[in-house]
CSV table of C-alpha atoms and ligand atoms in Angstrom, one decimal:
chain,number,residue,atom,x,y,z
W,1,MET,CA,15.7,204.5,36.2
W,2,ASN,CA,15.6,204.2,32.4
W,3,ARG,CA,18.6,204.1,31.2
W,4,ILE,CA,18.9,206.6,28.3
W,5,ALA,CA,21.2,206.9,25.2
W,6,ILE,CA,21.0,209.3,23.1
W,7,LEU,CA,22.1,209.2,19.4
W,8,GLY,CA,22.1,213.3,18.4
W,9,SER,CA,22.5,214.7,21.9
W,10,THR,CA,23.7,218.0,20.6
W,11,GLY,CA,20.8,218.4,18.4
W,12,SER,CA,17.9,219.9,18.8
W,13,ILE,CA,15.7,216.6,20.0
W,14,GLY,CA,18.8,215.5,21.8
W,15,THR,CA,19.0,219.3,23.6
W,16,GLN,CA,15.6,218.8,24.2
W,17,SER,CA,15.9,215.1,25.4
W,18,LEU,CA,18.0,216.3,27.9
W,19,GLU,CA,16.1,219.0,29.3
W,20,VAL,CA,13.9,216.4,29.8
W,21,ILE,CA,16.0,214.2,31.8
W,22,ALA,CA,17.3,216.8,33.7
W,23,ASN,CA,13.3,217.5,34.9
W,24,ASN,CA,13.1,213.5,35.9
W,25,PRO,CA,16.3,212.7,37.8
W,26,GLN,CA,14.5,210.2,39.6
W,27,LEU,CA,13.4,208.7,35.9
W,28,PHE,CA,15.9,208.6,34.1
W,29,GLU,CA,19.7,208.1,33.8
W,30,VAL,CA,22.0,209.1,31.0
W,31,GLU,CA,24.5,205.8,29.8
W,32,VAL,CA,25.9,207.3,26.0
W,33,LEU,CA,25.5,210.5,24.5
W,34,SER,CA,26.7,210.9,20.7
W,35,ALA,CA,27.3,214.2,18.4
W,36,ASN,CA,28.9,214.0,15.0
W,37,SER,CA,31.4,217.2,15.5
W,38,ASN,CA,30.0,219.6,17.9
W,39,SER,CA,32.8,218.0,20.1
W,40,LYS,CA,32.1,221.3,22.7
W,41,LEU,CA,28.3,221.3,23.3
W,42,LEU,CA,29.4,217.3,23.7
W,43,ILE,CA,31.7,217.9,26.3
W,44,GLU,CA,29.3,220.3,27.8
W,45,GLN,CA,26.8,217.6,28.1
W,46,ALA,CA,28.9,215.1,29.2
W,47,LYS,CA,30.5,216.9,32.1
W,48,GLN,CA,26.9,218.0,33.4
W,49,PHE,CA,25.2,214.3,32.4
W,50,LYS,CA,28.2,211.9,33.6
W,51,PRO,CA,27.4,209.6,30.6
W,52,ASN,CA,29.0,205.8,30.6
W,53,ALA,CA,30.3,206.7,27.2
W,54,VAL,CA,30.3,209.6,24.6
W,55,VAL,CA,30.9,209.1,21.0
W,56,ILE,CA,32.0,211.8,18.6
W,57,ALA,CA,31.7,210.4,15.5
W,58,ASP,CA,34.1,212.9,13.5
W,59,GLU,CA,37.2,211.4,14.6
W,60,SER,CA,39.5,214.2,13.9
W,61,LYS,CA,37.7,215.6,17.5
W,62,TYR,CA,38.3,212.5,19.1
W,63,LYS,CA,41.5,213.7,20.7
W,64,GLU,CA,39.4,216.7,21.9
W,65,VAL,CA,36.6,215.2,23.6
W,66,LYS,CA,39.2,212.5,24.9
W,67,ASP,CA,41.0,215.1,26.4
W,68,ALA,CA,38.7,217.4,27.9
W,69,LEU,CA,36.9,214.5,29.9
W,70,LEU,CA,40.3,212.7,30.8
W,71,MET,CA,39.3,213.4,34.5
W,72,LEU,CA,35.5,212.2,35.0
W,73,PRO,CA,34.9,208.0,34.4
W,74,ILE,CA,33.6,208.7,31.1
W,75,LYS,CA,34.6,206.7,28.3
W,76,VAL,CA,35.3,208.0,24.9
W,77,PHE,CA,34.6,206.7,21.5
W,78,ALA,CA,34.7,207.9,18.3
W,79,GLY,CA,33.8,207.4,14.0
W,80,ASN,CA,29.9,205.9,13.8
W,81,LYS,CA,31.7,202.3,13.6
W,82,ALA,CA,32.0,203.1,17.6
W,83,LEU,CA,28.0,204.2,17.7
W,84,ASP,CA,26.2,200.6,16.4
W,85,GLU,CA,28.9,199.0,19.4
W,86,ILE,CA,27.9,200.9,21.7
W,87,VAL,CA,24.0,200.9,21.3
W,88,THR,CA,24.1,197.6,22.3
W,89,TRP,CA,25.7,197.4,25.5
W,90,ASP,CA,23.6,195.9,28.7
W,91,ASN,CA,23.2,198.9,30.2
W,92,ILE,CA,20.9,200.8,28.0
W,93,ASP,CA,17.4,200.3,28.0
W,94,THR,CA,16.0,203.2,25.6
W,95,VAL,CA,17.7,204.6,22.6
W,96,ILE,CA,17.2,208.0,21.6
W,97,GLY,CA,17.1,207.9,17.4
W,98,ALA,CA,18.0,211.3,17.0
W,99,ILE,CA,20.6,211.9,13.8
W,100,THR,CA,19.7,213.5,11.1
W,101,GLY,CA,19.5,212.0,7.9
W,102,PHE,CA,20.6,207.9,6.3
W,103,ALA,CA,23.7,208.6,8.7
W,104,GLY,CA,21.5,207.5,11.5
W,105,LEU,CA,20.0,204.1,10.1
W,106,ASN,CA,22.6,201.9,11.0
W,107,SER,CA,23.2,202.8,15.0
W,108,VAL,CA,19.2,202.3,14.9
W,109,LEU,CA,19.2,199.0,13.4
W,110,ALA,CA,21.6,198.0,15.4
W,111,ALA,CA,20.1,199.0,18.3
W,112,ILE,CA,17.2,197.2,17.7
W,113,TYR,CA,19.0,194.0,16.9
W,114,ALA,CA,20.3,194.0,20.5
W,115,GLY,CA,16.5,194.0,21.3
W,116,LYS,CA,16.3,198.2,23.4
W,117,ARG,CA,13.2,200.0,23.2
W,118,ILE,CA,13.6,202.6,20.3
W,119,ALA,CA,12.3,206.6,20.7
W,120,LEU,CA,12.4,207.5,17.5
W,121,ALA,CA,13.1,210.5,15.7
W,122,ASN,CA,15.3,210.0,12.9
W,123,LYS,CA,12.2,209.4,10.2
W,124,GLU,CA,14.3,209.1,7.6
W,125,THR,CA,15.4,205.6,9.0
W,126,LEU,CA,11.5,204.6,8.5
W,127,VAL,CA,11.7,206.4,5.1
W,128,VAL,CA,14.7,204.5,3.9
W,129,ALA,CA,13.9,200.5,5.2
W,130,GLY,CA,10.5,201.5,7.0
W,131,GLU,CA,9.6,197.4,5.7
W,132,LEU,CA,13.0,195.9,7.1
W,133,VAL,CA,13.4,198.5,10.4
W,134,MET,CA,9.8,197.4,11.3
W,135,GLN,CA,10.2,193.6,10.3
W,136,LEU,CA,13.5,193.7,12.7
W,137,ALA,CA,11.1,195.5,15.2
W,138,TYR,CA,8.8,193.0,15.0
W,139,GLU,CA,10.9,189.8,15.0
W,140,LYS,CA,12.7,191.3,18.5
W,141,ARG,CA,9.8,192.2,20.0
W,142,VAL,CA,11.0,195.4,20.2
W,143,GLN,CA,8.9,198.8,20.8
W,144,ILE,CA,9.1,201.5,18.5
W,145,ILE,CA,7.3,204.8,20.3
W,146,PRO,CA,7.8,207.6,18.0
W,147,VAL,CA,8.5,210.7,18.7
W,148,ASP,CA,7.9,213.3,15.8
W,149,SER,CA,4.6,215.1,17.0
W,150,GLU,CA,2.1,213.8,14.3
W,151,HIS,CA,3.1,210.5,14.8
W,152,SER,CA,3.0,210.6,18.4
W,153,ALA,CA,-0.6,211.6,18.1
W,154,ILE,CA,-1.5,209.1,16.4
W,155,PHE,CA,0.2,206.8,18.2
W,156,GLN,CA,-1.9,208.3,21.5
W,157,CYS,CA,-5.3,208.1,19.2
W,158,LEU,CA,-4.5,204.1,18.4
W,159,LEU,CA,-4.4,203.4,22.4
W,160,GLY,CA,-6.9,201.2,23.0
W,161,GLU,CA,-8.3,201.3,19.3
W,162,ASP,CA,-8.1,198.1,16.6
W,163,ILE,CA,-6.0,199.2,14.4
W,164,ASN,CA,-8.3,197.6,11.4
W,165,LYS,CA,-11.2,199.9,12.4
W,166,VAL,CA,-8.9,202.5,10.9
W,167,GLU,CA,-10.4,204.5,8.4
W,168,LYS,CA,-7.6,206.8,7.8
W,169,ILE,CA,-5.0,208.7,9.4
W,170,ILE,CA,-4.6,212.8,8.7
W,171,LEU,CA,-1.2,214.1,9.0
W,172,THR,CA,-1.4,218.2,10.0
W,173,ALA,CA,1.3,220.2,8.3
W,174,SER,CA,1.8,223.4,9.7
W,175,GLY,CA,2.5,225.1,5.9
W,176,GLY,CA,5.8,226.4,7.0
W,177,PRO,CA,7.1,230.1,6.5
W,178,PHE,CA,5.9,229.8,3.0
W,179,LEU,CA,2.2,228.9,3.3
W,180,GLY,CA,0.2,230.1,0.4
W,181,ARG,CA,3.1,231.2,-1.7
W,182,LYS,CA,3.6,230.8,-5.6
W,183,PRO,CA,6.3,229.2,-7.8
W,184,ASN,CA,7.2,233.1,-8.7
W,185,TYR,CA,8.3,234.2,-4.9
W,186,LEU,CA,9.4,231.0,-3.8
W,187,GLN,CA,11.8,231.1,-7.0
W,188,ASN,CA,14.1,233.5,-4.8
W,189,VAL,CA,13.7,232.5,-1.4
W,190,LYS,CA,16.7,231.8,0.5
W,191,ALA,CA,18.3,229.3,3.1
W,192,SER,CA,18.1,232.4,5.8
W,193,HIS,CA,14.3,232.7,5.1
W,194,ALA,CA,13.5,229.0,4.3
W,195,LEU,CA,14.5,228.4,8.7
W,196,GLN,CA,12.7,230.1,10.1
W,197,HIS,CA,9.5,228.4,10.8
W,198,PRO,CA,6.4,230.2,12.6
W,199,ASN,CA,5.6,227.5,14.6
W,200,TRP,CA,8.8,224.7,15.6
W,201,ASN,CA,12.5,225.7,16.4
W,202,MET,CA,13.9,222.8,14.7
W,203,GLY,CA,18.0,221.8,13.1
W,204,ALA,CA,18.3,222.8,9.8
W,205,LYS,CA,17.6,220.1,7.6
W,206,ILE,CA,13.9,219.1,8.8
W,207,SER,CA,13.3,223.1,8.8
W,208,ILE,CA,13.9,223.6,5.1
W,209,ASP,CA,11.9,220.1,4.9
W,210,SER,CA,9.3,221.8,6.2
W,211,ALA,CA,9.4,224.6,4.4
W,212,SER,CA,9.3,222.6,1.0
W,213,LEU,CA,6.5,220.8,2.6
W,214,MET,CA,9.2,217.2,2.0
W,215,ASN,CA,8.7,216.6,5.6
W,216,LYS,CA,5.1,216.2,5.0
W,217,GLY,CA,6.2,213.9,2.4
W,218,LEU,CA,8.9,211.7,4.5
W,219,GLU,CA,5.6,211.5,7.2
W,220,MET,CA,3.6,210.2,5.2
W,221,ILE,CA,6.3,207.0,4.4
W,222,GLU,CA,7.0,207.2,8.1
W,223,ALA,CA,3.6,206.8,9.2
W,224,LYS,CA,3.1,203.8,6.7
W,225,TRP,CA,5.8,201.7,8.4
W,226,LEU,CA,5.3,203.0,12.0
W,227,PHE,CA,1.7,202.1,12.0
W,228,GLY,CA,1.2,199.8,8.8
W,229,LEU,CA,-1.0,201.4,6.8
W,230,GLU,CA,-2.3,201.4,3.1
W,231,ASN,CA,-1.0,203.9,1.2
W,232,GLU,CA,-4.5,205.1,0.4
W,233,GLN,CA,-4.9,205.2,4.4
W,234,ILE,CA,-2.8,208.6,4.7
W,235,ASP,CA,-4.1,211.9,3.8
W,236,VAL,CA,-2.2,215.1,4.9
W,237,ILE,CA,-4.0,218.1,5.7
W,238,ILE,CA,-2.9,221.8,6.2
W,239,HIS,CA,-3.3,223.5,9.8
W,240,ALA,CA,-1.4,226.7,10.4
W,241,GLN,CA,-1.1,226.7,14.5
W,242,SER,CA,0.4,223.1,14.6
W,243,ILE,CA,-2.3,222.1,18.0
W,244,VAL,CA,-3.8,219.8,15.9
W,245,HIS,CA,-1.0,217.4,16.1
W,246,SER,CA,-2.6,214.8,13.8
W,247,MET,CA,-5.8,212.6,13.7
W,248,VAL,CA,-7.6,209.1,13.1
W,249,GLN,CA,-10.8,208.5,11.6
W,250,PHE,CA,-12.3,205.4,12.4
W,251,LYS,CA,-14.9,203.3,10.6
W,252,ASP,CA,-17.4,204.6,12.2
W,253,GLY,CA,-16.9,208.5,11.4
W,254,SER,CA,-15.5,209.4,14.5
W,255,VAL,CA,-12.1,211.9,14.2
W,256,LYS,CA,-9.7,211.4,17.3
W,257,SER,CA,-6.8,213.9,17.7
W,258,GLN,CA,-4.4,214.7,19.6
W,259,MET,CA,-3.4,218.1,20.5
W,260,GLY,CA,-0.8,220.8,22.5
W,261,LEU,CA,1.4,223.2,21.9
W,262,PRO,CA,4.2,222.6,19.3
W,263,ASP,CA,6.8,222.0,22.0
W,264,MET,CA,8.5,219.1,20.7
W,265,LYS,CA,9.6,218.2,24.6
W,266,LEU,CA,5.7,216.9,24.9
W,267,PRO,CA,6.2,214.0,22.5
W,268,ILE,CA,10.0,213.3,23.8
W,269,GLN,CA,8.8,213.2,26.9
W,270,TYR,CA,5.9,211.2,26.3
W,271,ALA,CA,8.0,208.6,24.3
W,272,MET,CA,10.8,208.3,26.6
W,273,GLY,CA,8.3,208.2,29.6
W,274,PHE,CA,5.7,205.7,27.6
W,275,PRO,CA,3.2,203.9,29.1
W,276,ASN,CA,3.1,206.2,32.2
W,277,ARG,CA,2.3,210.1,31.3
W,278,LEU,CA,4.4,211.6,33.1
W,279,GLN,CA,3.9,215.1,35.0
W,280,ASN,CA,5.5,218.4,33.8
W,281,ASN,CA,5.5,222.6,34.8
W,282,TYR,CA,5.4,223.3,30.7
W,283,LYS,CA,3.4,225.7,29.3
W,284,ARG,CA,-0.2,224.6,28.8
W,285,LEU,CA,-2.6,225.3,25.5
W,286,ASP,CA,-5.4,228.0,26.6
W,287,PHE,CA,-7.8,228.1,23.6
W,288,LYS,CA,-8.6,231.8,24.2
W,289,ASP,CA,-5.2,231.8,22.5
W,290,TYR,CA,-6.3,230.0,19.7
W,291,PRO,CA,-9.7,231.1,18.6
W,292,LYS,CA,-9.6,229.9,15.4
W,293,LEU,CA,-8.0,226.7,14.3
W,294,THR,CA,-7.8,226.2,10.4
W,295,PHE,CA,-7.5,223.2,8.0
W,296,GLU,CA,-6.9,223.5,4.4
W,297,PHE,CA,-5.8,221.5,1.6
W,298,ALA,CA,-2.3,221.3,0.5
W,299,ASP,CA,-1.1,222.9,-2.4
W,300,TYR,CA,0.6,220.1,-4.3
W,301,LYS,CA,1.3,221.7,-7.6
W,302,THR,CA,3.4,224.6,-5.9
W,303,PHE,CA,5.5,222.7,-3.4
W,304,ARG,CA,5.8,219.6,-5.5
W,305,ASN,CA,8.0,217.9,-2.9
W,306,LEU,CA,4.6,216.9,-1.5
W,307,ALA,CA,4.0,215.4,-4.4
W,308,ILE,CA,6.8,213.5,-5.4
W,309,ALA,CA,7.2,212.3,-2.0
W,310,LYS,CA,3.7,210.9,-2.4
W,311,ASP,CA,4.3,209.1,-5.4
W,312,ALA,CA,7.3,207.7,-4.0
W,313,LEU,CA,5.2,206.1,-1.6
W,314,TYR,CA,2.8,204.4,-3.8
W,315,LYS,CA,6.2,203.5,-6.2
W,316,GLY,CA,8.3,201.9,-2.6
W,317,GLY,CA,10.4,199.6,-3.4
W,318,ASN,CA,13.8,201.8,-2.9
W,319,THR,CA,12.2,204.5,-4.2
W,320,PRO,CA,11.9,206.3,-0.8
W,321,CYS,CA,15.6,205.5,-0.3
W,322,VAL,CA,16.4,207.6,-3.9
W,323,LEU,CA,13.9,210.5,-2.5
W,324,ASN,CA,15.7,210.5,0.5
W,325,ALA,CA,18.8,210.6,-0.1
W,326,ALA,CA,18.3,213.2,-3.3
W,327,ASN,CA,16.3,215.4,-0.7
W,328,GLU,CA,19.4,215.3,1.4
W,329,VAL,CA,21.6,216.0,-0.8
W,330,VAL,CA,19.5,219.4,-2.5
W,331,VAL,CA,18.5,220.4,1.3
W,332,ASN,CA,22.4,221.0,1.6
W,333,ALA,CA,23.6,222.5,-1.2
W,334,PHE,CA,20.2,224.6,-0.6
W,335,LEU,CA,21.6,225.4,2.6
W,336,HIS,CA,24.7,227.2,1.2
W,337,ASN,CA,22.9,228.8,-1.8
W,338,LYS,CA,24.2,226.2,-3.9
W,339,VAL,CA,20.5,225.7,-5.8
W,340,GLY,CA,17.3,227.3,-5.7
W,341,PHE,CA,14.5,226.3,-3.8
W,342,LEU,CA,12.1,225.1,-6.4
W,343,GLU,CA,14.8,223.1,-8.4
W,344,MET,CA,15.0,221.0,-5.4
W,345,SER,CA,12.5,219.3,-6.9
W,346,GLU,CA,13.8,218.9,-10.3
W,347,MET,CA,17.1,217.0,-9.0
W,348,ILE,CA,15.0,215.2,-6.2
W,349,GLU,CA,12.7,213.7,-9.1
W,350,LYS,CA,15.7,213.6,-12.0
W,351,THR,CA,16.8,211.2,-9.3
W,352,ILE,CA,13.8,209.5,-9.2
W,353,ASN,CA,14.0,208.8,-12.8
W,354,VAL,CA,17.5,207.2,-12.6
W,355,VAL,CA,18.1,205.1,-10.0
W,356,PRO,CA,17.1,201.8,-10.7
W,357,TYR,CA,14.3,200.1,-9.1
W,358,ILE,CA,14.5,197.5,-6.9
W,359,GLU,CA,10.8,196.1,-5.5
W,360,HIS,CA,12.1,194.3,-2.7
W,361,PRO,CA,15.5,195.9,-1.5
W,362,THR,CA,18.2,194.1,0.9
W,363,LEU,CA,20.1,196.5,3.5
W,364,ASP,CA,22.6,196.6,1.5
W,365,ASP,CA,20.5,197.5,-1.4
W,366,TYR,CA,19.3,201.0,0.9
W,367,ILE,CA,23.0,201.7,1.4
W,368,GLN,CA,24.1,201.2,-2.3
W,369,THR,CA,20.8,203.0,-3.1
W,370,ASP,CA,21.8,205.7,-1.4
W,371,GLN,CA,25.1,206.0,-2.8
W,372,VAL,CA,24.3,205.8,-6.4
W,373,ALA,CA,21.8,208.6,-5.8
W,374,ARG,CA,23.6,211.0,-4.5
W,375,ALA,CA,26.1,210.5,-6.4
W,376,TYR,CA,23.9,211.0,-9.5
W,377,THR,CA,21.7,214.3,-7.5
W,378,ASN,CA,25.5,215.5,-7.4
W,379,GLU,CA,26.2,215.3,-11.3
W,380,PHE,CA,22.9,217.3,-11.7
W,381,LEU,CA,24.0,219.5,-9.1
W,382,LYS,CA,27.1,220.5,-10.8
W,383,LYS,CA,25.2,220.5,-14.2
W,384,SER,CA,22.8,223.4,-13.0
W,385,GLN,CA,25.6,224.9,-11.5
W,386,LEU,CA,27.6,224.8,-14.8
W,387,SER,CA,24.8,226.2,-16.7
W,388,SER,CA,23.9,229.3,-14.8
W,389,TYR,CA,27.4,230.9,-16.0
E,1,NDP,P1,19.7,218.7,14.3
E,1,NDP,O1,20.4,219.0,12.8
E,1,NDP,O2,19.4,219.9,15.5
E,1,NDP,O3,20.5,217.5,15.0
E,1,NDP,C1,21.4,216.3,14.7
E,1,NDP,C2,21.9,215.4,15.7
E,1,NDP,O4,22.5,214.5,14.8
E,1,NDP,C3,22.9,216.3,15.8
E,1,NDP,O5,23.4,215.7,17.9
E,1,NDP,C4,24.4,215.9,14.6
E,1,NDP,O6,25.6,216.4,15.7
E,1,NDP,C5,24.3,214.8,15.1
E,1,NDP,N1,24.4,214.2,13.7
E,1,NDP,C6,24.0,214.9,12.2
E,1,NDP,N2,24.9,214.0,10.9
E,1,NDP,C7,25.8,213.1,12.1
E,1,NDP,C8,26.5,211.7,11.4
E,1,NDP,N3,26.9,211.7,10.0
E,1,NDP,N4,26.6,210.7,12.4
E,1,NDP,C9,26.7,211.0,13.9
E,1,NDP,N5,25.6,212.0,14.4
E,1,NDP,C10,25.4,213.0,13.0
E,1,NDP,O7,18.5,218.3,14.1
E,1,NDP,P2,17.3,218.0,14.3
E,1,NDP,O8,17.0,217.5,16.4
E,1,NDP,O9,16.6,218.8,14.2
E,1,NDP,O10,16.7,216.5,13.5
E,1,NDP,C11,16.6,215.0,14.4
E,1,NDP,C12,16.1,214.2,13.6
E,1,NDP,O11,14.9,213.9,14.0
E,1,NDP,C13,15.8,214.2,12.2
E,1,NDP,O12,15.8,212.8,11.6
E,1,NDP,C14,14.2,215.5,12.6
E,1,NDP,O13,13.6,214.9,10.8
E,1,NDP,C15,13.9,214.4,13.5
E,1,NDP,N6,12.9,215.7,13.7
E,1,NDP,C16,13.1,216.2,15.0
E,1,NDP,C17,12.3,217.5,14.9
E,1,NDP,C18,12.9,219.0,15.9
E,1,NDP,O14,11.7,219.4,16.5
E,1,NDP,N7,13.9,219.4,15.5
E,1,NDP,C19,11.0,217.2,14.9
E,1,NDP,C20,10.0,215.6,14.3
E,1,NDP,C21,11.3,214.8,13.9
E,1,NDP,P3,26.4,217.5,15.4
E,1,NDP,O15,25.6,218.3,16.5
E,1,NDP,O16,27.6,217.6,15.8
E,1,NDP,O17,26.1,218.2,14.3
């Protein structure tokens, strides 16, 4: 039995992880579930999966959750600090990091520190503090298995290979709902449109990141740390069908890819079951449905977020942390119609330009950088809203 804690169980990755568990009750047992504020779904999940404990980050929802689970032997905690403690419990084998954004960093670090196996969806953890996270994982002999479909693909392609024989990796990007669009179109798009991803059904933040190609930029940084690559070894290509999940090109010119239907349950199940491949009855890829797989260059000029993120990758230090913080702020503003789609890149770039650079940040530096960057971006947002009246 693999005893699982799901951080962010009420989200897109969290609910799909529970589907995988429900399909494999002989292999997995739920120990901990957690949500930010969606108490209703957390209660429902707790009643169905009967974990040892649940955590609701929003402390104002504690009583509601506690009362609803009163008759069940389930411990109820509130606040993110509780989560950082609970992930260290002895009865947990694997922690699924599926909280969105910087908010997911501490609990993943706490879990690594406690020696838990990590199935990592929360890419922001590696974007913000990849070097530190991977160093800690190395020291604690902790395995981090990627859940992100592109990184899961690369992880699978690298099995049995010598990392020194890798020439480069090629991350595929669907291009999102605005593939092929130009700035005159993008300046008027709204969140409702940007949320309509053609291939994947995901949480709001990553859906906007996919539409702006920031997601691919974040993934470049995530890949660098996960696989220990040089910046020059990380490439991106647009592949609108999302069938080839990513590729590795080796020094002999050979290219390996991993393919499948765009269904996050596959990489989630792979990460949870690794090193075993578990059987399932999910829909199979039928190549007759995809007579044409296409590949094209990414438009870095129109989708400036991708260029900004690539620059942040090369700049290193605390710049990816600034990038992430500014992006979280503008994505939230865009979701509330408070900033335009193209303006998001401007705000992120401005923030990167003003936050002091730190070449070798500590965890405290990252925490401080995150706060400072958010404050600047919020200031820029306020100014831009004032100037639009
Ligand atoms: P969702 O927004 O759907 O879910 C996020 C989860 O995290 C929810 O359970 C949410 O709780 C919880 N949460 C959010 N903020 C906090 C906080 N401050 N403290 C504690 N818990 C919090 O996101 P996704 O599932 O789409 O994405 C999760 C992560 O996985 C992201 O990092 C994303 O980039 C990555 N990922 C997602 C993919 C996908 O297909 N969805 C694909 C690849 C990677 P509540 O419901 O209460 O708000």
